[in-house]
XYZ file of C-alpha atoms in Angstrom:
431
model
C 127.111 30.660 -68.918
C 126.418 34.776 -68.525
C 128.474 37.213 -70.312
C 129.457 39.870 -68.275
C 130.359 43.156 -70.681
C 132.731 45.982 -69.274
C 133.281 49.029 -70.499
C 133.362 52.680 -69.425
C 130.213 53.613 -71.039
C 126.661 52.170 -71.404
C 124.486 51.628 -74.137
C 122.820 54.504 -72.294
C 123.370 57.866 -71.145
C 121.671 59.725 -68.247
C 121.490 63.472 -67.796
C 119.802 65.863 -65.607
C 117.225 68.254 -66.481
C 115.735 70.703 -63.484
C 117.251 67.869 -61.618
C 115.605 64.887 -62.901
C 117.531 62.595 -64.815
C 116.784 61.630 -68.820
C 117.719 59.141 -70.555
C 119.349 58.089 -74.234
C 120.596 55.436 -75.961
C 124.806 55.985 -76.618
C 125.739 56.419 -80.208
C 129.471 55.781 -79.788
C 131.006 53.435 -81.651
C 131.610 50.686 -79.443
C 128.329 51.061 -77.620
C 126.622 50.412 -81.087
C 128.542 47.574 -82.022
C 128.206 45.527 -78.964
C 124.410 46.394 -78.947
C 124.131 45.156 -82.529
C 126.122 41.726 -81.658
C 123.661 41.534 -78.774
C 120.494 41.835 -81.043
C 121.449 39.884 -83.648
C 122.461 37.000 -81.727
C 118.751 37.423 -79.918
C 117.302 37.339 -82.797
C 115.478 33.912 -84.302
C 117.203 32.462 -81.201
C 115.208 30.312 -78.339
C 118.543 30.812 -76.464
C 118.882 34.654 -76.436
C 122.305 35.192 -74.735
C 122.481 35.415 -71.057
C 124.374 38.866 -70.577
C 124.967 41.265 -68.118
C 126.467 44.885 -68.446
C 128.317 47.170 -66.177
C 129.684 51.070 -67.321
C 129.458 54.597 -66.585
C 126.165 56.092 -67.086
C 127.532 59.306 -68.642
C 127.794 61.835 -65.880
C 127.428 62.032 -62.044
C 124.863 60.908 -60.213
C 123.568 62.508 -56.853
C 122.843 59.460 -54.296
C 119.238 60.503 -54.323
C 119.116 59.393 -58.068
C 121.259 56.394 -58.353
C 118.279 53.918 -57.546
C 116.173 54.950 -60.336
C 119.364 54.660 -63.037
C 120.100 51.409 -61.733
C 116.241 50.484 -62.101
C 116.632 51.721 -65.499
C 119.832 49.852 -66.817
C 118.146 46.922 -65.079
C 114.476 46.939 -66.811
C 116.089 48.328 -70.310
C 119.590 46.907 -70.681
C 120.462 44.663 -67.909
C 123.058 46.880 -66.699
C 124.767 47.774 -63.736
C 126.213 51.560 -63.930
C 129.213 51.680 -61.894
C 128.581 55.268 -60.699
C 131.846 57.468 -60.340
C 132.498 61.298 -59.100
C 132.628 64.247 -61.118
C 136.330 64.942 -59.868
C 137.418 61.291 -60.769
C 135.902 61.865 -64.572
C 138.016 64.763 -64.648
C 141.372 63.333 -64.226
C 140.595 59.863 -65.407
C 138.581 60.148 -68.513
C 139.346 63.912 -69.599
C 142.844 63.519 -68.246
C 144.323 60.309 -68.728
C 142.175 58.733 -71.378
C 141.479 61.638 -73.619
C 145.221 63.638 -72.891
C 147.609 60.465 -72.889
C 146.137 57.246 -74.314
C 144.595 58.562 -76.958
C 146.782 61.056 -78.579
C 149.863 58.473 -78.056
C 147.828 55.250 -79.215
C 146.668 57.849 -82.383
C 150.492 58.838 -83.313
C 149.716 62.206 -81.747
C 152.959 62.021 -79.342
C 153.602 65.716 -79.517
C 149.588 66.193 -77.999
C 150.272 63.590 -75.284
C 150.680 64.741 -71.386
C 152.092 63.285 -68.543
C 150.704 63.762 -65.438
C 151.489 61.870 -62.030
C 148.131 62.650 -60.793
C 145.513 61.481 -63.874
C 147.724 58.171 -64.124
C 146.917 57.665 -60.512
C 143.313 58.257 -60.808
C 143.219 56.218 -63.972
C 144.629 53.622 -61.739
C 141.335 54.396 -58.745
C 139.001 53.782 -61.551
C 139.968 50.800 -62.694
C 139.539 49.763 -58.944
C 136.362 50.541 -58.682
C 135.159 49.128 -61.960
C 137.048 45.781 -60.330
C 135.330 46.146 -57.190
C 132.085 46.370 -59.445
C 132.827 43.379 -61.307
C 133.750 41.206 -58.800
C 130.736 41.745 -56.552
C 128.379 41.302 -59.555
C 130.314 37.754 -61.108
C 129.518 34.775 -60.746
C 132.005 31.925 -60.851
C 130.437 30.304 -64.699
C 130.994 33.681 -66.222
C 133.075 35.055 -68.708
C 134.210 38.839 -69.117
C 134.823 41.476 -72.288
C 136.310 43.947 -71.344
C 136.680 46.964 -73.578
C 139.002 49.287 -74.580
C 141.968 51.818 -73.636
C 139.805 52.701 -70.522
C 140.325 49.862 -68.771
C 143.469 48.357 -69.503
C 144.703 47.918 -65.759
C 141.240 45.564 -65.304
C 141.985 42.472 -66.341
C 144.736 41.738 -63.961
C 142.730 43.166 -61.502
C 139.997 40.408 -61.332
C 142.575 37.625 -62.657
C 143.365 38.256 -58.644
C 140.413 37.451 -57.092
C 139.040 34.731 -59.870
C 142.451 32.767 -61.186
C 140.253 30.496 -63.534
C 137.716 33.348 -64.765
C 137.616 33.443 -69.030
C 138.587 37.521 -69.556
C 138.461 38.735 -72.862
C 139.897 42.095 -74.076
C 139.500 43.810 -76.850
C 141.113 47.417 -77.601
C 138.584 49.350 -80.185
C 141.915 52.314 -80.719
C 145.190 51.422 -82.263
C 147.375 49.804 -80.194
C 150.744 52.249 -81.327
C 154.500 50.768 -82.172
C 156.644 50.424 -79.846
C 158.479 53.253 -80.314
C 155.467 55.376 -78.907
C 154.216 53.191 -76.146
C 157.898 53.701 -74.296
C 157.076 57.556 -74.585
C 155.293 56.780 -71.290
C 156.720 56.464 -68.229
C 158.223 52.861 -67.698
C 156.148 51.827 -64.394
C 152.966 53.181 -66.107
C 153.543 51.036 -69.260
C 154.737 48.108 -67.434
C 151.221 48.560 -65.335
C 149.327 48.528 -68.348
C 150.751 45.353 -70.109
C 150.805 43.207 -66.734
C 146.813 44.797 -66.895
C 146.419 43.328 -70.607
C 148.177 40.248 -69.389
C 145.327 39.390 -66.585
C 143.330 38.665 -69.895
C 142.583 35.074 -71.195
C 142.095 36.534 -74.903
C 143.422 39.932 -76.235
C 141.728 41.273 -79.401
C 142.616 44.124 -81.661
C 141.142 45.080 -85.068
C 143.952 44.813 -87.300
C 147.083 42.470 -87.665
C 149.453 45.400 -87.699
C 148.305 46.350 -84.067
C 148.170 42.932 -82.683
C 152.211 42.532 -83.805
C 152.595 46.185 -82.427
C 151.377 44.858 -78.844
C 153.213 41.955 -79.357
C 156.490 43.740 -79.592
C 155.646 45.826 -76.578
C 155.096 42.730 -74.730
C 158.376 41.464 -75.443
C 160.354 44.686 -74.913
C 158.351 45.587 -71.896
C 157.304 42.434 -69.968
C 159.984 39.709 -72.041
C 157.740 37.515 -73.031
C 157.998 36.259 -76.361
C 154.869 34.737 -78.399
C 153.990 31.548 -80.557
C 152.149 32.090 -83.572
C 149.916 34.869 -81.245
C 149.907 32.812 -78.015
C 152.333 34.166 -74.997
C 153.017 31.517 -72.254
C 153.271 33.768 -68.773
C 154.205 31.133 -65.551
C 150.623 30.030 -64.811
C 148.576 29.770 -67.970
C 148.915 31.099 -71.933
C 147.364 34.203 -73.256
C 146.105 34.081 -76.722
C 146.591 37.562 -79.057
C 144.696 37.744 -82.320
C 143.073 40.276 -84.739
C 139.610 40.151 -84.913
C 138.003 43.321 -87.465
C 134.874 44.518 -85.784
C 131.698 44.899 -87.877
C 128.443 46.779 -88.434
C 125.020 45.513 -88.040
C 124.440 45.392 -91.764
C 120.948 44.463 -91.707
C 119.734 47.446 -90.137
C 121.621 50.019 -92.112
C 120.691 47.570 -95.525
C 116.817 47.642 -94.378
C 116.713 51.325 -93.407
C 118.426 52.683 -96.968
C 115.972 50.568 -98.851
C 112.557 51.507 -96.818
C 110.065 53.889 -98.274
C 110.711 56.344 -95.638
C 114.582 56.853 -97.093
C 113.453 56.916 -100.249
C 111.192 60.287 -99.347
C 114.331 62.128 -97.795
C 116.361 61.359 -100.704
C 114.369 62.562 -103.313
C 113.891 65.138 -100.722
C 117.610 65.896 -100.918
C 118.072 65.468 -104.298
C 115.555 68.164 -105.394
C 117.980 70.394 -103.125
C 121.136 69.186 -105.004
C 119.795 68.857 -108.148
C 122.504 68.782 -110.858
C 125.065 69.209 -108.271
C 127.168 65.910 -107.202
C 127.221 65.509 -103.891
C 130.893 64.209 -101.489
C 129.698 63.646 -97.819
C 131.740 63.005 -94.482
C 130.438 62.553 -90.955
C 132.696 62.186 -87.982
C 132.681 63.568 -84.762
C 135.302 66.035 -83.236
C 138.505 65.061 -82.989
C 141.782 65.570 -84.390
C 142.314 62.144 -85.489
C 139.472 62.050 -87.739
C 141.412 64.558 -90.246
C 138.770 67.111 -91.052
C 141.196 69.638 -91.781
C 143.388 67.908 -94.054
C 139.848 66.824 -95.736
C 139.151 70.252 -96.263
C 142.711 71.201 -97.866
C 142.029 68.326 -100.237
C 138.854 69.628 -101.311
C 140.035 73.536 -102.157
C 143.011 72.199 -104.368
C 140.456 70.214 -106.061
C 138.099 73.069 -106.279
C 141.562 75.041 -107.563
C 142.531 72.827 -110.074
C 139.086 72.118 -111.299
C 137.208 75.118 -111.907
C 134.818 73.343 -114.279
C 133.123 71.513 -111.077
C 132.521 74.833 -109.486
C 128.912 75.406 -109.349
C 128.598 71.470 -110.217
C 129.502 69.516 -106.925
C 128.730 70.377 -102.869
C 130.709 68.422 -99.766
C 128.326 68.021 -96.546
C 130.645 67.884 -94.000
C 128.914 66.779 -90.835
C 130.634 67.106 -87.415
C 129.361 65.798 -84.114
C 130.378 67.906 -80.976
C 132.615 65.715 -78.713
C 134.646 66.809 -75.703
C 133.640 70.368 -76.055
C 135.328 71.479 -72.704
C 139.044 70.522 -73.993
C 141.037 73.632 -75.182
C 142.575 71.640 -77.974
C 139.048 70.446 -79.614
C 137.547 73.946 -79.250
C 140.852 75.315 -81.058
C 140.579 72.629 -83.873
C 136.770 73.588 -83.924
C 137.219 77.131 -84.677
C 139.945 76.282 -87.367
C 137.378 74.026 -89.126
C 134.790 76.947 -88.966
C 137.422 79.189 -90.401
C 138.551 77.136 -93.060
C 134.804 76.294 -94.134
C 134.161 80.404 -94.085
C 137.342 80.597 -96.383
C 136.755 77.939 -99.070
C 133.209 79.154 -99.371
C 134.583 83.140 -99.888
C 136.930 81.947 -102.063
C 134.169 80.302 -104.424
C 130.836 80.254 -103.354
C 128.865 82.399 -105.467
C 124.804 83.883 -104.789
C 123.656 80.500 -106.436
C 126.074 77.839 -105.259
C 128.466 77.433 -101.759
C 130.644 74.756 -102.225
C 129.953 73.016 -98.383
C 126.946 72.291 -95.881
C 128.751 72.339 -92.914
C 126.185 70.487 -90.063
C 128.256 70.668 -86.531
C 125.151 68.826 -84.699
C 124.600 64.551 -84.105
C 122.085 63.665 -87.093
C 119.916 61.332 -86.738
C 120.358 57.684 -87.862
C 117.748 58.422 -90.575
C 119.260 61.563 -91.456
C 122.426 59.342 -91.740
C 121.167 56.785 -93.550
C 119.356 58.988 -96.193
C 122.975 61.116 -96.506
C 125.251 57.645 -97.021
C 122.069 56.837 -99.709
C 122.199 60.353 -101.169
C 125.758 60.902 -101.482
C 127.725 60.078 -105.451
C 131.654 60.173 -103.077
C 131.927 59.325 -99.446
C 135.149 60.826 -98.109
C 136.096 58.713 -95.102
C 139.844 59.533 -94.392
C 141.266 59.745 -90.927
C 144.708 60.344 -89.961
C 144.751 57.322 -87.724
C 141.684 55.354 -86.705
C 141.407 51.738 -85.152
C 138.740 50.229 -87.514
C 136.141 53.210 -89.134
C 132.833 51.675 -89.036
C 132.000 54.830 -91.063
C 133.133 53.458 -94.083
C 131.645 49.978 -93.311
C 128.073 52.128 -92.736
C 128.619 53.385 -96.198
C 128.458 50.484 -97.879
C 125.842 48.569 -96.239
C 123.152 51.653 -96.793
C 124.031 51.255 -100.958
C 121.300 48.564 -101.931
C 122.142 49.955 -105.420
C 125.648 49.216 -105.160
C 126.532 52.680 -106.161
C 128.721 55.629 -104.830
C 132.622 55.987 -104.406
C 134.255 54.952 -101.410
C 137.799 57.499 -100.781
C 139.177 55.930 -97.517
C 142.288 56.637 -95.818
C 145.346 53.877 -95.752
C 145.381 54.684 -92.343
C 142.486 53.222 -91.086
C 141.823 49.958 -89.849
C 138.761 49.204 -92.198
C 141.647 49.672 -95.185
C 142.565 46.446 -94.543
C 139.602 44.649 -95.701
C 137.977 47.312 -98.083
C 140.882 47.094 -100.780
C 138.323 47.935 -103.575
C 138.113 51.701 -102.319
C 140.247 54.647 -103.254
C 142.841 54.229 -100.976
C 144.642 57.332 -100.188
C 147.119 59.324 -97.912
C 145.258 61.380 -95.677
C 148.085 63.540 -94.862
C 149.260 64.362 -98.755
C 146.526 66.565 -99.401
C 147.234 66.358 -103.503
C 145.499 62.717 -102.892
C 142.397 63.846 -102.092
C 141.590 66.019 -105.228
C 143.440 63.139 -107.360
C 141.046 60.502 -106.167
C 137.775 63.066 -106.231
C 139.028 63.729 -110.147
């Protein structure tokens, strides 16, 4: 039996350079994750898991390319990219995905847009990733499929292979019902019969699996047992299943000699100082703002920890060419430049501010370094952030502050839960 992986990106990236196309491995979340499942079920295994892996590369490729990144997926990662126009990533990905799905299925309604011509293209990709699949399965196979991407592609090869095991699993929140009928009834009803084509649906937490649940009922009318929803021709099983880190690698890099170096490095830096650290990339979900209002009342109402504690806030560029991230970007900037005026002094600033992708030793080293990790998004599907955290403490040390709102609050009860949108709760739990 092959496993056949789907999802919109790669565990690799290509892009051009005086023409010639470069390659990296993906950091995203989901990219990581699957990779680590991959490795660690290869490893100390005779039978290393017969996969197979089709995505986007990461940007478009001219004809006169598209051998040699197929050549590469094939040698390196055995994938398949599934190579789409710059015009389609436009509407599909930077339109649909990023300006509807993903502000609606964060509880952004108000950011959400509605436009007849991104659903329809969101619709053409998930053709051709179906084309894609079906000319590269064979009929012992089973398919994952991942995440809000491709939602319509399940159904789409339930049509040409009736028996075929599909698996989908949605790494975002999957929102109440009271949000998902924001959009337009034939586009939601698409999406479910989509999620329907699916053998086994997976989310991370039980509170979205009973939110899709609902939405199936309301939308579709089909009502479950205990997770299992019996459509006219076979039963669809719905269950929660919390996604992980590889905790090995983050465990082993923390504790090697090389860490140890940058921390002592870093220390010297912070010396006498404690040190709060958050890394997230870009986005409006990840509350970096509020983060930052929690810090100056705490830096208000306890002047005795002026001079005595920093907060490296790192920030990883992501969808740079959206108006609404480059607005939230230049807040942030402003907001750091105020809460350092206000009191920074020649021999102390209150924040590092990093907006660049650190390394995973640089990582590492901070999560090892760091006496507070503040890990508090307004709404967030799992957080393997927080997860990271802990498995690069081999000392067991350091403060966990993690918002109720994500889905990793669910299992990590012994943090400091807070409210990541009642700002008083941040300086409270730093206190």
């Amino acid at each position: 039996m092959r496993l056949v992986i789907v999802s919109n990106r790669l565990p690799f990236t290509v892009s051009f350079k005086e023409g010639m196309p470069e390659f990296k491995t993906s950091s995203g979340g989901l990219s990581t994750g699957l990779s680590s499942y991959l490795r660690q079920a290869s490893a100390g295994s005779a039978n290393r898991p017969d996969y197979f892996w089709l995505g986007w590369p990461g940007a478009s490729v001219a004809a006169g390319h598209e051998a040699a990144v197929r050549k590469y997926g094939e040698d390196e990662f055995k994938c398949a990219p599934v190579f789409l126009p710059e015009e389609s990533m436009e509407r599909f990905y930077h339109g649909f995905c990023n300006k509807t799905i993903w502000p609606l299925f964060h509880y952004f309604p108000m950011l959400a847009q509605y436009d007849e011509e991104c659903w329809a293209e969101y619709r053409n990709v998930n053709r051709i990733f179906g084309e894609a699949v079906v000319n590269a399965l064979r009929p012992d196979d089973t398919v994952w499929v991942h995440d809000y991407h491709l939602m319509l592609l399940p159904r789409l090869i339930r049509e040409k292979f009736p028996d075929m095991p599909i698996g989908f699993f949605l790494h975002i929140p999957f929102p109440s019902y009271e949000l998902f009928r924001m959009m337009p009834r034939a586009w939601r009803e698409e999406v479910i019969e989509g999620l329907l084509g699916s053998s086994l649906i997976g989310f991370h937490t039980h509170d979205y699996t009973r939110d899709f649940l609902t939405s199936v009922l309301r939308t579709a009318g089909y009502e479950h047992q205990l997770g299992s929803l019996a459509l006219r021709d076979r039963v669809v099983k719905v269950d929660t299943f919390p996604m992980g880190v590889d905790f090995d690698r983050f465990y082993n890099a923390a504790a090697s000699p090389e860490t140890d170096t940058k921390v002592s490095e870093l220390r010297e830096k912070c010396a006498g100082q404690k040190v709060i650290f958050s890394v997230d990339r870009l986005d409006y979900t990840k509350g970096i703002i509020n983060r930052l209002r929690g810090y100056d009342i705490f830096l208000k109402n306890n002047p005795q920890w002026r001079g005595r504690v920093v907060f490296i806030v790192a920030v990883a560029p992501s969808r740079i060419g959206v108006e609404s991230y480059q607005a939230m970007k230049l807040e942030l900037e402003q907001m750091v430049g105020r809460i350092t005026g206000a009191y920074g002094t020649v021999q102390w600033s209150p924040l590092i501010y990093q907006y660049r992708n650190l390394s995973f030793e640089e990582i590492v080293a901070l999560y090892r370094l760091c006496d507070t990790a503040l890990i508090t998004p307004l709404r967030d599907g799992m957080n393997l952030v927080a997860k990271e955290f802990v498995a690069s403490r081999p000392d067991q040390k350091g403060v966990l502050i993690l918002s109720e709102m994500a889905g990793a609050a669910k299992e990590m009860g012994e943090a400091l839960i807070i409210n990541p949108f009642y700002c008083e709760d941040f300086a409270k739990a730093l206190e």
